[in-house]
mmCIF file of C-alpha atoms and ligand atoms in Angstrom:
data_model
loop_
_atom_site.group_PDB
_atom_site.id
_atom_site.type_symbol
_atom_site.label_atom_id
_atom_site.label_comp_id
_atom_site.label_asym_id
_atom_site.label_seq_id
_atom_site.Cartn_x
_atom_site.Cartn_y
_atom_site.Cartn_z
ATOM 1 C CA UNK A 271 -63.197 130.028 80.625
ATOM 2 C CA UNK A 272 -60.712 132.124 82.507
ATOM 3 C CA UNK A 273 -60.979 135.636 83.080
ATOM 4 C CA UNK A 274 -60.812 138.424 85.638
ATOM 5 C CA UNK A 275 -63.198 140.861 87.232
ATOM 6 C CA UNK A 276 -63.603 143.564 89.877
ATOM 7 C CA UNK A 277 -65.164 141.902 93.097
ATOM 8 C CA UNK A 278 -66.422 143.320 96.101
ATOM 9 C CA UNK A 279 -66.536 140.617 98.747
ATOM 10 C CA UNK A 280 -67.470 142.907 101.770
ATOM 11 C CA UNK A 281 -69.100 146.259 102.372
ATOM 12 C CA UNK A 282 -66.336 148.830 102.530
ATOM 13 C CA UNK A 283 -63.463 146.958 100.794
ATOM 14 C CA UNK A 284 -61.887 147.914 97.974
ATOM 15 C CA UNK A 285 -62.755 146.359 94.638
ATOM 16 C CA UNK A 286 -60.587 143.442 94.241
ATOM 17 C CA UNK A 287 -59.193 142.639 90.562
ATOM 18 C CA UNK A 288 -58.799 139.007 90.692
ATOM 19 C CA UNK A 289 -59.008 135.726 88.387
ATOM 20 C CA UNK A 290 -62.299 134.149 87.757
ATOM 21 C CA UNK A 291 -63.809 131.224 86.081
ATOM 22 C CA UNK A 292 -66.789 132.139 83.684
ATOM 23 C CA UNK A 293 -69.327 129.329 82.946
ATOM 24 C CA UNK A 294 -70.606 129.236 79.030
ATOM 25 C CA UNK A 295 -73.733 131.074 78.275
ATOM 26 C CA UNK A 296 -77.003 129.172 79.677
ATOM 27 C CA UNK A 297 -80.434 129.269 77.988
ATOM 28 C CA UNK A 298 -81.136 132.509 76.599
ATOM 29 C CA UNK A 299 -77.693 133.971 77.431
ATOM 30 C CA UNK A 300 -74.695 135.160 75.550
ATOM 31 C CA UNK A 301 -71.122 135.874 76.352
ATOM 32 C CA UNK A 302 -70.048 139.263 75.605
ATOM 33 C CA UNK A 303 -66.523 140.530 75.171
ATOM 34 C CA UNK A 304 -66.556 143.753 76.836
ATOM 35 C CA UNK A 305 -65.066 146.970 75.043
ATOM 36 C CA UNK A 306 -65.737 149.521 77.972
ATOM 37 C CA UNK A 307 -67.424 149.751 81.327
ATOM 38 C CA UNK A 308 -68.348 153.310 82.827
ATOM 39 C CA UNK A 309 -68.004 154.093 86.643
ATOM 40 C CA UNK A 310 -71.344 154.981 87.868
ATOM 41 C CA UNK A 311 -71.634 156.167 91.191
ATOM 42 C CA UNK A 312 -74.511 153.321 91.856
ATOM 43 C CA UNK A 313 -71.530 150.893 92.038
ATOM 44 C CA UNK A 314 -69.997 153.081 94.976
ATOM 45 C CA UNK A 315 -73.048 152.602 96.913
ATOM 46 C CA UNK A 316 -73.212 148.982 96.670
ATOM 47 C CA UNK A 317 -69.622 149.258 97.956
ATOM 48 C CA UNK A 318 -70.528 151.467 100.790
ATOM 49 C CA UNK A 319 -73.746 149.639 101.650
ATOM 50 C CA UNK A 320 -76.262 152.619 100.894
ATOM 51 C CA UNK A 321 -77.621 150.506 98.475
ATOM 52 C CA UNK A 322 -77.510 147.071 99.592
ATOM 53 C CA UNK A 323 -76.598 144.298 97.424
ATOM 54 C CA UNK A 324 -75.972 140.367 97.591
ATOM 55 C CA UNK A 325 -72.272 139.558 98.249
ATOM 56 C CA UNK A 326 -69.585 138.890 96.821
ATOM 57 C CA UNK A 327 -70.425 140.640 93.732
ATOM 58 C CA UNK A 328 -68.620 141.606 90.426
ATOM 59 C CA UNK A 329 -69.318 145.476 90.072
ATOM 60 C CA UNK A 330 -70.288 147.410 86.891
ATOM 61 C CA UNK A 331 -73.739 147.872 85.148
ATOM 62 C CA UNK A 332 -72.842 150.181 81.970
ATOM 63 C CA UNK A 333 -71.220 148.242 79.543
ATOM 64 C CA UNK A 334 -70.844 147.482 75.734
ATOM 65 C CA UNK A 335 -68.951 145.132 73.649
ATOM 66 C CA UNK A 336 -69.442 142.086 71.307
ATOM 67 C CA UNK A 337 -71.407 139.025 71.740
ATOM 68 C CA UNK A 338 -68.840 136.213 71.354
ATOM 69 C CA UNK A 339 -70.708 133.107 72.227
ATOM 70 C CA UNK A 340 -74.443 132.433 72.043
ATOM 71 C CA UNK A 341 -76.526 130.001 74.473
ATOM 72 C CA UNK A 342 -79.181 127.727 73.343
ATOM 73 C CA UNK A 343 -82.763 129.678 72.957
ATOM 74 C CA UNK A 344 -81.282 132.902 71.946
ATOM 75 C CA UNK A 345 -83.868 134.516 69.592
ATOM 76 C CA UNK A 346 -82.079 138.250 68.958
ATOM 77 C CA UNK A 347 -78.722 137.979 69.182
ATOM 78 C CA UNK A 348 -75.895 136.458 66.866
ATOM 79 C CA UNK A 349 -72.070 136.081 67.297
ATOM 80 C CA UNK A 350 -70.458 139.308 66.214
ATOM 81 C CA UNK A 351 -73.448 141.702 67.198
ATOM 82 C CA UNK A 352 -72.506 144.811 69.054
ATOM 83 C CA UNK A 353 -74.319 145.611 72.055
ATOM 84 C CA UNK A 354 -74.816 147.903 74.991
ATOM 85 C CA UNK A 355 -76.005 146.173 78.282
ATOM 86 C CA UNK A 356 -78.752 148.041 80.030
ATOM 87 C CA UNK A 357 -78.671 147.908 83.601
ATOM 88 C CA UNK A 358 -82.499 147.249 83.717
ATOM 89 C CA UNK A 359 -83.407 144.224 82.083
ATOM 90 C CA UNK A 360 -86.668 144.335 79.866
ATOM 91 C CA UNK A 361 -88.648 140.658 79.414
ATOM 92 C CA UNK A 362 -91.077 142.550 76.785
ATOM 93 C CA UNK A 363 -93.971 140.273 78.254
ATOM 94 C CA UNK A 364 -94.448 141.546 81.808
ATOM 95 C CA UNK A 365 -97.439 144.032 82.363
ATOM 96 C CA UNK A 366 -95.152 146.776 82.736
ATOM 97 C CA UNK A 367 -93.078 146.119 79.320
ATOM 98 C CA UNK A 368 -96.477 145.416 77.663
ATOM 99 C CA UNK A 369 -97.672 149.075 78.291
ATOM 100 C CA UNK A 370 -94.120 150.360 77.090
ATOM 101 C CA UNK A 371 -92.910 150.699 80.729
ATOM 102 C CA UNK A 372 -89.823 148.362 80.732
ATOM 103 C CA UNK A 373 -88.077 150.393 83.243
ATOM 104 C CA UNK A 374 -90.356 148.942 85.623
ATOM 105 C CA UNK A 375 -89.781 145.425 84.115
ATOM 106 C CA UNK A 376 -90.544 142.678 86.777
ATOM 107 C CA UNK A 377 -87.275 141.399 86.369
ATOM 108 C CA UNK A 378 -85.855 144.576 87.995
ATOM 109 C CA UNK A 379 -86.893 143.207 91.431
ATOM 110 C CA UNK A 380 -83.884 140.820 91.468
ATOM 111 C CA UNK A 381 -81.282 143.124 89.850
ATOM 112 C CA UNK A 382 -79.683 143.825 93.412
ATOM 113 C CA UNK A 383 -79.387 140.044 94.189
ATOM 114 C CA UNK A 384 -77.199 139.832 90.874
ATOM 115 C CA UNK A 385 -78.113 136.418 90.252
ATOM 116 C CA UNK A 386 -78.977 135.175 86.606
ATOM 117 C CA UNK A 387 -82.837 135.524 85.658
ATOM 118 C CA UNK A 388 -83.627 132.073 84.778
ATOM 119 C CA UNK A 389 -82.102 130.178 87.544
ATOM 120 C CA UNK A 390 -80.388 132.255 89.964
ATOM 121 C CA UNK A 391 -77.183 130.218 89.990
ATOM 122 C CA UNK A 392 -74.082 131.957 89.689
ATOM 123 C CA UNK A 393 -72.203 131.736 86.082
ATOM 124 C CA UNK A 394 -68.781 133.336 87.511
ATOM 125 C CA UNK A 395 -66.809 131.983 90.257
ATOM 126 C CA UNK A 396 -63.328 132.859 92.447
ATOM 127 C CA UNK A 397 -61.959 131.613 95.606
ATOM 128 C CA UNK A 398 -64.389 128.418 94.837
ATOM 129 C CA UNK A 399 -67.415 130.449 95.365
ATOM 130 C CA UNK A 400 -70.120 131.860 93.242
ATOM 131 C CA UNK A 401 -69.999 135.304 92.434
ATOM 132 C CA UNK A 402 -73.113 137.516 91.958
ATOM 133 C CA UNK A 403 -73.144 140.251 89.102
ATOM 134 C CA UNK A 404 -74.473 143.772 89.702
ATOM 135 C CA UNK A 405 -77.649 144.609 87.745
ATOM 136 C CA UNK A 406 -77.190 140.756 86.327
ATOM 137 C CA UNK A 407 -74.230 142.137 84.092
ATOM 138 C CA UNK A 408 -71.080 142.610 86.250
ATOM 139 C CA UNK A 409 -69.389 144.872 83.617
ATOM 140 C CA UNK A 410 -65.914 145.448 85.611
ATOM 141 C CA UNK A 411 -64.592 142.407 83.566
ATOM 142 C CA UNK A 412 -63.533 141.655 79.768
ATOM 143 C CA UNK A 413 -65.965 139.055 79.662
ATOM 144 C CA UNK A 414 -69.498 138.507 81.229
ATOM 145 C CA UNK A 415 -72.459 136.104 80.584
ATOM 146 C CA UNK A 416 -75.836 137.901 80.394
ATOM 147 C CA UNK A 417 -79.292 137.157 79.397
ATOM 148 C CA UNK A 418 -80.323 138.355 76.027
ATOM 149 C CA UNK A 419 -83.141 140.535 77.571
ATOM 150 C CA UNK A 420 -80.312 142.805 79.091
ATOM 151 C CA UNK A 421 -78.788 143.428 75.725
ATOM 152 C CA UNK A 422 -79.509 145.945 72.951
ATOM 153 C CA UNK A 423 -78.200 145.421 69.801
ATOM 154 C CA UNK A 424 -76.530 148.870 68.112
ATOM 155 C CA UNK A 425 -75.115 149.639 64.992
ATOM 156 C CA UNK A 426 -71.525 148.644 64.326
ATOM 157 C CA UNK A 427 -70.467 152.453 63.477
ATOM 158 C CA UNK A 428 -71.059 153.565 67.244
ATOM 159 C CA UNK A 429 -67.805 153.122 68.890
ATOM 160 C CA UNK A 430 -67.932 150.635 71.708
ATOM 161 C CA UNK A 431 -65.651 152.830 73.752
ATOM 162 C CA UNK A 432 -68.330 155.371 74.186
ATOM 163 C CA UNK A 433 -71.533 153.166 73.946
ATOM 164 C CA UNK A 434 -71.646 151.707 77.198
ATOM 165 C CA UNK A 435 -72.377 155.515 78.626
ATOM 166 C CA UNK A 436 -76.255 154.740 77.457
ATOM 167 C CA UNK A 437 -76.302 151.507 79.647
ATOM 168 C CA UNK A 438 -76.970 153.658 82.446
ATOM 169 C CA UNK A 439 -75.743 157.301 83.302
ATOM 170 C CA UNK A 440 -76.706 158.987 79.986
ATOM 171 C CA UNK A 441 -79.968 157.544 79.569
ATOM 172 C CA UNK A 442 -81.093 157.986 83.236
ATOM 173 C CA UNK A 443 -80.167 161.566 83.141
ATOM 174 C CA UNK A 444 -81.550 162.339 79.739
ATOM 175 C CA UNK A 445 -84.713 160.614 80.659
ATOM 176 C CA UNK A 446 -84.739 162.495 84.191
ATOM 177 C CA UNK A 447 -85.330 165.665 82.024
ATOM 178 C CA UNK A 448 -87.092 164.509 78.867
ATOM 179 C CA UNK A 449 -89.224 161.932 80.252
ATOM 180 C CA UNK A 450 -89.889 162.191 83.685
ATOM 181 C CA UNK A 451 -89.508 166.202 84.636
ATOM 182 C CA UNK A 452 -91.136 166.641 81.094
ATOM 183 C CA UNK A 453 -88.888 169.629 80.039
ATOM 184 C CA UNK A 454 -90.471 171.869 77.779
ATOM 185 C CA UNK A 455 -89.131 174.498 75.300
ATOM 186 C CA UNK A 456 -88.810 177.670 77.261
ATOM 187 C CA UNK A 457 -88.481 176.020 80.854
ATOM 188 C CA UNK A 458 -86.071 177.197 83.435
ATOM 189 C CA UNK A 459 -84.498 173.794 84.934
ATOM 190 C CA UNK A 460 -82.301 173.260 87.915
ATOM 191 C CA UNK A 461 -80.096 170.199 87.984
ATOM 192 C CA UNK A 462 -78.676 169.631 91.321
ATOM 193 C CA UNK A 463 -75.429 167.355 91.188
ATOM 194 C CA UNK A 464 -73.797 167.440 87.779
ATOM 195 C CA UNK A 465 -71.865 164.087 87.485
ATOM 196 C CA UNK A 466 -72.300 161.832 84.752
ATOM 197 C CA UNK A 467 -76.139 161.433 85.362
ATOM 198 C CA UNK A 468 -76.616 165.321 86.213
ATOM 199 C CA UNK A 469 -74.664 166.640 83.006
ATOM 200 C CA UNK A 470 -76.877 164.257 81.131
ATOM 201 C CA UNK A 471 -79.719 165.646 82.454
ATOM 202 C CA UNK A 472 -78.546 169.138 81.541
ATOM 203 C CA UNK A 473 -78.075 167.704 77.936
ATOM 204 C CA UNK A 474 -81.675 166.429 78.383
ATOM 205 C CA UNK A 475 -82.929 169.681 79.431
ATOM 206 C CA UNK A 476 -81.057 171.696 76.285
ATOM 207 C CA UNK A 477 -82.261 169.161 73.851
ATOM 208 C CA UNK A 478 -85.683 169.414 74.860
ATOM 209 C CA UNK A 479 -85.649 173.190 74.452
ATOM 210 C CA UNK A 480 -85.084 175.004 77.877
ATOM 211 C CA UNK A 481 -84.113 178.354 77.966
ATOM 212 C CA UNK A 482 -82.254 178.540 81.141
ATOM 213 C CA UNK A 483 -80.495 175.482 82.946
ATOM 214 C CA UNK A 484 -78.955 176.103 86.313
ATOM 215 C CA UNK A 485 -76.307 173.525 87.038
ATOM 216 C CA UNK A 486 -75.494 172.854 90.938
ATOM 217 C CA UNK A 487 -72.320 171.415 92.198
ATOM 218 C CA UNK A 488 -69.680 171.704 94.754
ATOM 219 C CA UNK A 489 -67.032 170.921 92.410
ATOM 220 C CA UNK A 490 -65.786 173.696 90.180
ATOM 221 C CA UNK A 491 -64.484 171.176 87.304
ATOM 222 C CA UNK A 492 -68.373 169.655 87.292
ATOM 223 C CA UNK A 493 -69.876 173.179 86.915
ATOM 224 C CA UNK A 494 -67.358 174.156 84.135
ATOM 225 C CA UNK A 495 -68.239 170.793 82.423
ATOM 226 C CA UNK A 496 -71.983 171.390 82.703
ATOM 227 C CA UNK A 497 -71.656 174.418 81.265
ATOM 228 C CA UNK A 498 -70.066 172.538 77.922
ATOM 229 C CA UNK A 499 -72.939 170.451 78.126
ATOM 230 C CA UNK A 500 -75.564 173.106 78.002
ATOM 231 C CA UNK A 501 -76.013 174.781 81.490
ATOM 232 C CA UNK A 502 -76.647 178.579 81.129
ATOM 233 C CA UNK A 503 -75.485 178.946 84.651
ATOM 234 C CA UNK A 504 -73.609 177.332 87.468
ATOM 235 C CA UNK A 505 -73.530 177.458 91.393
ATOM 236 C CA UNK A 506 -71.984 175.581 94.115
ATOM 237 C CA UNK A 507 -75.203 174.904 96.395
ATOM 238 C CA UNK A 508 -78.767 174.622 96.416
ATOM 239 C CA UNK A 509 -78.553 177.803 98.914
ATOM 240 C CA UNK A 510 -76.683 179.704 96.196
ATOM 241 C CA UNK A 511 -79.358 178.768 93.654
ATOM 242 C CA UNK A 512 -82.204 180.209 95.471
ATOM 243 C CA UNK A 513 -81.415 183.919 95.014
ATOM 244 C CA UNK A 514 -79.966 183.027 91.397
ATOM 245 C CA UNK A 515 -83.005 181.418 90.346
ATOM 246 C CA UNK A 516 -85.398 184.055 92.083
ATOM 247 C CA UNK A 517 -83.322 186.742 90.089
ATOM 248 C CA UNK A 518 -83.521 184.752 86.670
ATOM 249 C CA UNK A 519 -87.447 183.923 87.121
ATOM 250 C CA UNK A 520 -88.632 187.264 88.994
ATOM 251 C CA UNK A 521 -89.570 185.189 91.956
ATOM 252 C CA UNK A 522 -91.633 182.629 89.867
ATOM 253 C CA UNK A 523 -88.938 179.828 90.758
ATOM 254 C CA UNK A 524 -88.005 176.660 88.052
ATOM 255 C CA UNK A 525 -90.300 175.093 86.179
ATOM 256 C CA UNK A 526 -88.620 171.804 86.820
ATOM 257 C CA UNK A 527 -85.978 170.620 89.287
ATOM 258 C CA UNK A 528 -83.681 167.420 88.881
ATOM 259 C CA UNK A 529 -82.053 165.908 91.906
ATOM 260 C CA UNK A 530 -79.127 163.931 90.590
ATOM 261 C CA UNK A 531 -76.628 164.474 93.703
ATOM 262 C CA UNK A 532 -74.054 161.584 94.939
ATOM 263 C CA UNK A 533 -76.646 160.494 97.429
ATOM 264 C CA UNK A 534 -79.990 161.742 98.314
ATOM 265 C CA UNK A 535 -80.720 162.526 102.195
ATOM 266 C CA UNK A 536 -84.158 163.771 103.533
ATOM 267 C CA UNK A 537 -82.848 167.172 104.252
ATOM 268 C CA UNK A 538 -82.149 167.705 100.534
ATOM 269 C CA UNK A 539 -85.882 167.683 99.724
ATOM 270 C CA UNK A 540 -86.887 171.006 101.325
ATOM 271 C CA UNK A 541 -84.370 173.471 99.017
ATOM 272 C CA UNK A 542 -85.179 171.240 96.113
ATOM 273 C CA UNK A 543 -88.930 172.112 96.594
ATOM 274 C CA UNK A 544 -88.337 175.796 97.442
ATOM 275 C CA UNK A 545 -86.573 175.982 94.227
ATOM 276 C CA UNK A 546 -89.483 174.393 92.362
ATOM 277 C CA UNK A 547 -92.476 177.188 91.043
ATOM 278 C CA UNK A 548 -95.911 176.334 91.793
ATOM 279 C CA UNK A 549 -97.406 173.752 89.405
ATOM 280 C CA UNK A 550 -93.665 172.632 88.894
ATOM 281 C CA UNK A 551 -92.381 169.122 89.043
ATOM 282 C CA UNK A 552 -89.237 167.872 91.003
ATOM 283 C CA UNK A 553 -87.852 164.560 89.550
ATOM 284 C CA UNK A 554 -85.700 162.542 92.149
ATOM 285 C CA UNK A 555 -83.269 160.404 90.552
ATOM 286 C CA UNK A 556 -80.154 160.098 92.962
ATOM 287 C CA UNK A 557 -80.277 156.903 95.145
ATOM 288 C CA UNK A 558 -81.222 157.127 98.456
ATOM 289 C CA UNK A 559 -80.258 154.717 101.410
ATOM 290 C CA UNK A 560 -83.433 152.504 101.862
ATOM 291 C CA UNK A 561 -83.103 153.333 105.851
ATOM 292 C CA UNK A 562 -84.179 156.866 104.898
ATOM 293 C CA UNK A 563 -87.870 157.130 106.045
ATOM 294 C CA UNK A 564 -88.836 160.637 106.296
ATOM 295 C CA UNK A 565 -87.912 163.952 104.335
ATOM 296 C CA UNK A 566 -88.110 167.665 105.195
ATOM 297 C CA UNK A 567 -90.798 169.314 103.055
ATOM 298 C CA UNK A 568 -93.333 172.169 104.019
ATOM 299 C CA UNK A 569 -96.529 170.174 103.107
ATOM 300 C CA UNK A 570 -99.011 172.770 102.681
ATOM 301 C CA UNK A 571 -96.776 174.227 99.979
ATOM 302 C CA UNK A 572 -96.647 171.041 97.984
ATOM 303 C CA UNK A 573 -100.575 170.629 98.180
ATOM 304 C CA UNK A 574 -101.706 174.268 97.984
ATOM 305 C CA UNK A 575 -99.066 175.170 95.216
ATOM 306 C CA UNK A 576 -99.880 171.961 93.375
ATOM 307 C CA UNK A 577 -96.273 170.884 93.044
ATOM 308 C CA UNK A 578 -95.550 167.574 91.871
ATOM 309 C CA UNK A 579 -92.687 165.094 92.848
ATOM 310 C CA UNK A 580 -91.924 162.211 90.568
ATOM 311 C CA UNK A 581 -89.143 159.329 91.060
ATOM 312 C CA UNK A 582 -87.068 158.360 88.117
ATOM 313 C CA UNK A 583 -85.530 154.731 87.396
ATOM 314 C CA UNK A 584 -83.421 154.629 84.118
ATOM 315 C CA UNK A 585 -84.954 157.949 82.923
ATOM 316 C CA UNK A 586 -88.225 156.581 82.454
ATOM 317 C CA UNK A 587 -86.768 154.873 79.430
ATOM 318 C CA UNK A 588 -87.414 151.587 77.637
ATOM 319 C CA UNK A 589 -83.854 150.209 76.730
ATOM 320 C CA UNK A 590 -84.772 148.420 73.324
ATOM 321 C CA UNK A 591 -86.459 151.605 72.357
ATOM 322 C CA UNK A 592 -84.350 154.641 73.743
ATOM 323 C CA UNK A 593 -80.737 153.431 73.562
ATOM 324 C CA UNK A 594 -80.806 153.211 69.775
ATOM 325 C CA UNK A 595 -82.678 156.611 70.038
ATOM 326 C CA UNK A 596 -79.863 157.993 72.012
ATOM 327 C CA UNK A 597 -77.012 156.704 70.065
ATOM 328 C CA UNK A 598 -78.771 158.211 67.076
ATOM 329 C CA UNK A 599 -78.751 161.656 68.706
ATOM 330 C CA UNK A 600 -75.057 161.125 69.668
ATOM 331 C CA UNK A 601 -74.411 160.360 65.584
ATOM 332 C CA UNK A 602 -75.954 163.273 64.940
ATOM 333 C CA UNK A 603 -74.081 165.710 67.277
ATOM 334 C CA UNK A 604 -76.870 166.479 69.158
ATOM 335 C CA UNK A 605 -76.008 164.366 72.155
ATOM 336 C CA UNK A 606 -72.289 164.698 73.334
ATOM 337 C CA UNK A 607 -71.201 161.484 74.484
ATOM 338 C CA UNK A 608 -67.336 161.849 74.046
ATOM 339 C CA UNK A 609 -66.889 165.223 76.196
ATOM 340 C CA UNK A 610 -68.427 162.877 79.057
ATOM 341 C CA UNK A 611 -65.406 160.627 79.189
ATOM 342 C CA UNK A 612 -62.774 162.626 80.838
ATOM 343 C CA UNK A 613 -60.348 159.770 81.750
ATOM 344 C CA UNK A 614 -60.184 155.737 80.722
ATOM 345 C CA UNK A 615 -58.756 153.236 83.141
ATOM 346 C CA UNK A 616 -57.553 149.596 82.714
ATOM 347 C CA UNK A 617 -59.688 147.382 85.096
ATOM 348 C CA UNK A 618 -56.669 147.116 87.877
ATOM 349 C CA UNK A 619 -57.067 150.707 88.389
ATOM 350 C CA UNK A 620 -60.630 150.744 89.079
ATOM 351 C CA UNK A 621 -60.350 151.980 92.719
ATOM 352 C CA UNK A 622 -58.112 154.921 91.343
ATOM 353 C CA UNK A 623 -61.202 155.576 88.723
ATOM 354 C CA UNK A 624 -63.776 155.737 91.857
ATOM 355 C CA UNK A 625 -61.250 158.129 94.102
ATOM 356 C CA UNK A 626 -61.056 160.438 90.804
ATOM 357 C CA UNK A 627 -64.934 160.204 90.572
ATOM 358 C CA UNK A 628 -65.507 160.987 94.459
ATOM 359 C CA UNK A 629 -62.910 163.692 94.345
ATOM 360 C CA UNK A 630 -64.858 165.591 91.418
ATOM 361 C CA UNK A 631 -61.329 165.354 89.114
ATOM 362 C CA UNK A 632 -63.239 163.551 86.271
ATOM 363 C CA UNK A 633 -66.774 163.669 84.872
ATOM 364 C CA UNK A 634 -67.284 159.987 83.703
ATOM 365 C CA UNK A 635 -64.538 157.578 84.112
ATOM 366 C CA UNK A 636 -64.351 154.645 81.812
ATOM 367 C CA UNK A 637 -62.537 151.301 82.023
ATOM 368 C CA UNK A 638 -61.596 150.037 78.853
ATOM 369 C CA UNK A 639 -60.570 146.581 77.855
ATOM 370 C CA UNK A 640 -58.608 145.342 75.005
HETATM 371 N N1 LIG B 992 -82.531 156.631 89.508
HETATM 372 C C1 LIG B 992 -81.941 155.943 88.548
HETATM 373 O O1 LIG B 992 -81.994 155.192 87.778
HETATM 374 C C2 LIG B 992 -80.088 155.958 88.895
HETATM 375 C C3 LIG B 992 -79.276 155.694 87.854
HETATM 376 C C4 LIG B 992 -77.827 156.066 87.900
HETATM 377 C C5 LIG B 992 -77.188 156.558 89.139
HETATM 378 N N2 LIG B 992 -78.151 157.069 89.847
HETATM 379 C C6 LIG B 992 -77.816 157.821 90.893
HETATM 380 O O2 LIG B 992 -77.752 159.241 90.466
HETATM 381 C C7 LIG B 992 -76.490 159.840 91.225
HETATM 382 C C8 LIG B 992 -75.588 160.415 90.401
HETATM 383 O O3 LIG B 992 -75.010 159.542 90.019
HETATM 384 P P1 LIG B 992 -73.466 160.129 89.310
HETATM 385 O O4 LIG B 992 -72.889 158.738 88.492
HETATM 386 O O5 LIG B 992 -73.844 160.966 88.104
HETATM 387 O O6 LIG B 992 -72.675 160.488 90.280
HETATM 388 P P2 LIG B 992 -71.391 161.452 90.255
HETATM 389 O O7 LIG B 992 -70.581 161.210 91.442
HETATM 390 O O8 LIG B 992 -70.622 161.365 89.279
HETATM 391 O O9 LIG B 992 -72.168 162.848 90.503
HETATM 392 C C9 LIG B 992 -72.936 163.332 91.562
HETATM 393 C C10 LIG B 992 -72.531 165.076 91.894
HETATM 394 O O10 LIG B 992 -73.386 165.340 92.952
HETATM 395 C C11 LIG B 992 -72.718 166.340 93.491
HETATM 396 N N3 LIG B 992 -73.174 166.565 94.744
HETATM 397 C C12 LIG B 992 -73.117 166.004 95.815
HETATM 398 N N4 LIG B 992 -74.012 166.573 96.800
HETATM 399 C C13 LIG B 992 -74.176 167.726 96.396
HETATM 400 C C14 LIG B 992 -75.270 168.448 96.705
HETATM 401 N N5 LIG B 992 -75.575 168.414 98.164
HETATM 402 N N6 LIG B 992 -75.755 169.509 96.141
HETATM 403 C C15 LIG B 992 -75.055 169.890 94.723
HETATM 404 N N7 LIG B 992 -74.565 168.779 94.179
HETATM 405 C C16 LIG B 992 -74.028 167.646 94.861
HETATM 406 C C17 LIG B 992 -71.389 165.792 93.568
HETATM 407 O O11 LIG B 992 -70.295 166.918 93.557
HETATM 408 C C18 LIG B 992 -71.149 165.358 92.046
HETATM 409 O O12 LIG B 992 -70.453 165.901 91.112
HETATM 410 C C19 LIG B 992 -76.123 158.962 92.392
HETATM 411 O O13 LIG B 992 -77.096 158.606 93.441
HETATM 412 C C20 LIG B 992 -76.462 157.539 91.513
HETATM 413 O O14 LIG B 992 -76.593 156.269 92.392
HETATM 414 C C21 LIG B 992 -79.685 156.695 89.768
HETATM 415 ZN ZN1 LIG B 993 -75.387 153.438 86.776
HETATM 416 ZN ZN1 LIG B 994 -90.839 142.941 81.484
#
């Protein structure tokens, strides 16, 4: 069928919205008619080459919509089902999925390639070429063909315009606090970078019972929004956070620190670790370029203060259990999602959406489709 999509043809170019030809779903796949797609910073990393992807590629990995057509061999979905597409697929059977670690599913090894799990043959075409799809989703398009392992069925009463947020950003941030940093009641938590992911870490920390949550972001709008979502204090930089956290904790420093800034570089580890107390834990969530091979750290402080540094992919979450759980928190008013979406855009304005994101004018931008 004819469709359209925002395509990245070369690193550094803007997203190009143009007509595409979309194949029917193959074995194990469904066609989803999208309602919305969040604008996550990771797509911009792909665009700038900080996070290399195969090209040409359709952007977008945070989408929700309705199953419109079902391919052969699909077992869990039917036409009309409402789904969130998770940026990390879960096969359910690999060594990691079998242990409840679906965020590490072996399928993840090929998500940056952006070609279908089953046969690595493109399902979308433009200018006579096969197109890849980011995270094997490509949600910057009104229609996409995806494997059912990427689709989590959700209740019909969850607004699809908002549900896409749990396909990446909210789940990653919430899980950064709850699963990876393991925030406990009474903790002092510092969240560095409070965009879509970081402000969800703020929410995760609040829901986990943190007493003090310090939001760190150079943009005033982001700091103010972080307070709406649960931050108790907000400052513009890690340097500014240092005397504040020292005072708030009487010199002990934060139990947990969470790095969710736009892009992590090696020099950002040292101030983060200095903000972390002895025996405390730092959770690294921001993407870093694969060319970064070293980071500043006082090694003896890490060792003799028994500090921990943990990584984080998809908030340490299992999409098939955690996405419905987070949407249930939303339904019960505990997890705020509506407050995260500052502005919606038609597909044609995807580049404007990213301009707004990068200049801190919005929290999460959202593409909406008819
Ligand atoms: N690990 C994962 O599974 C995963 C999943 C999704 C996104 N990410 C990554 O998380 C990061 C955040 O994504 P987002 O969509 O929330 O981005 P965003 O652009 O909405 O927010 C990032 C925020 O970081 C702030 N910032 C930049 N440098 C800073 C610094 N030195 N100190 C404090 N704040 C700083 C920016 O002002 C901005 O508000 C990105 O690197 C993204 O690629 C990782
Ligand atoms: Zn994302
Ligand atoms: Zn798996």
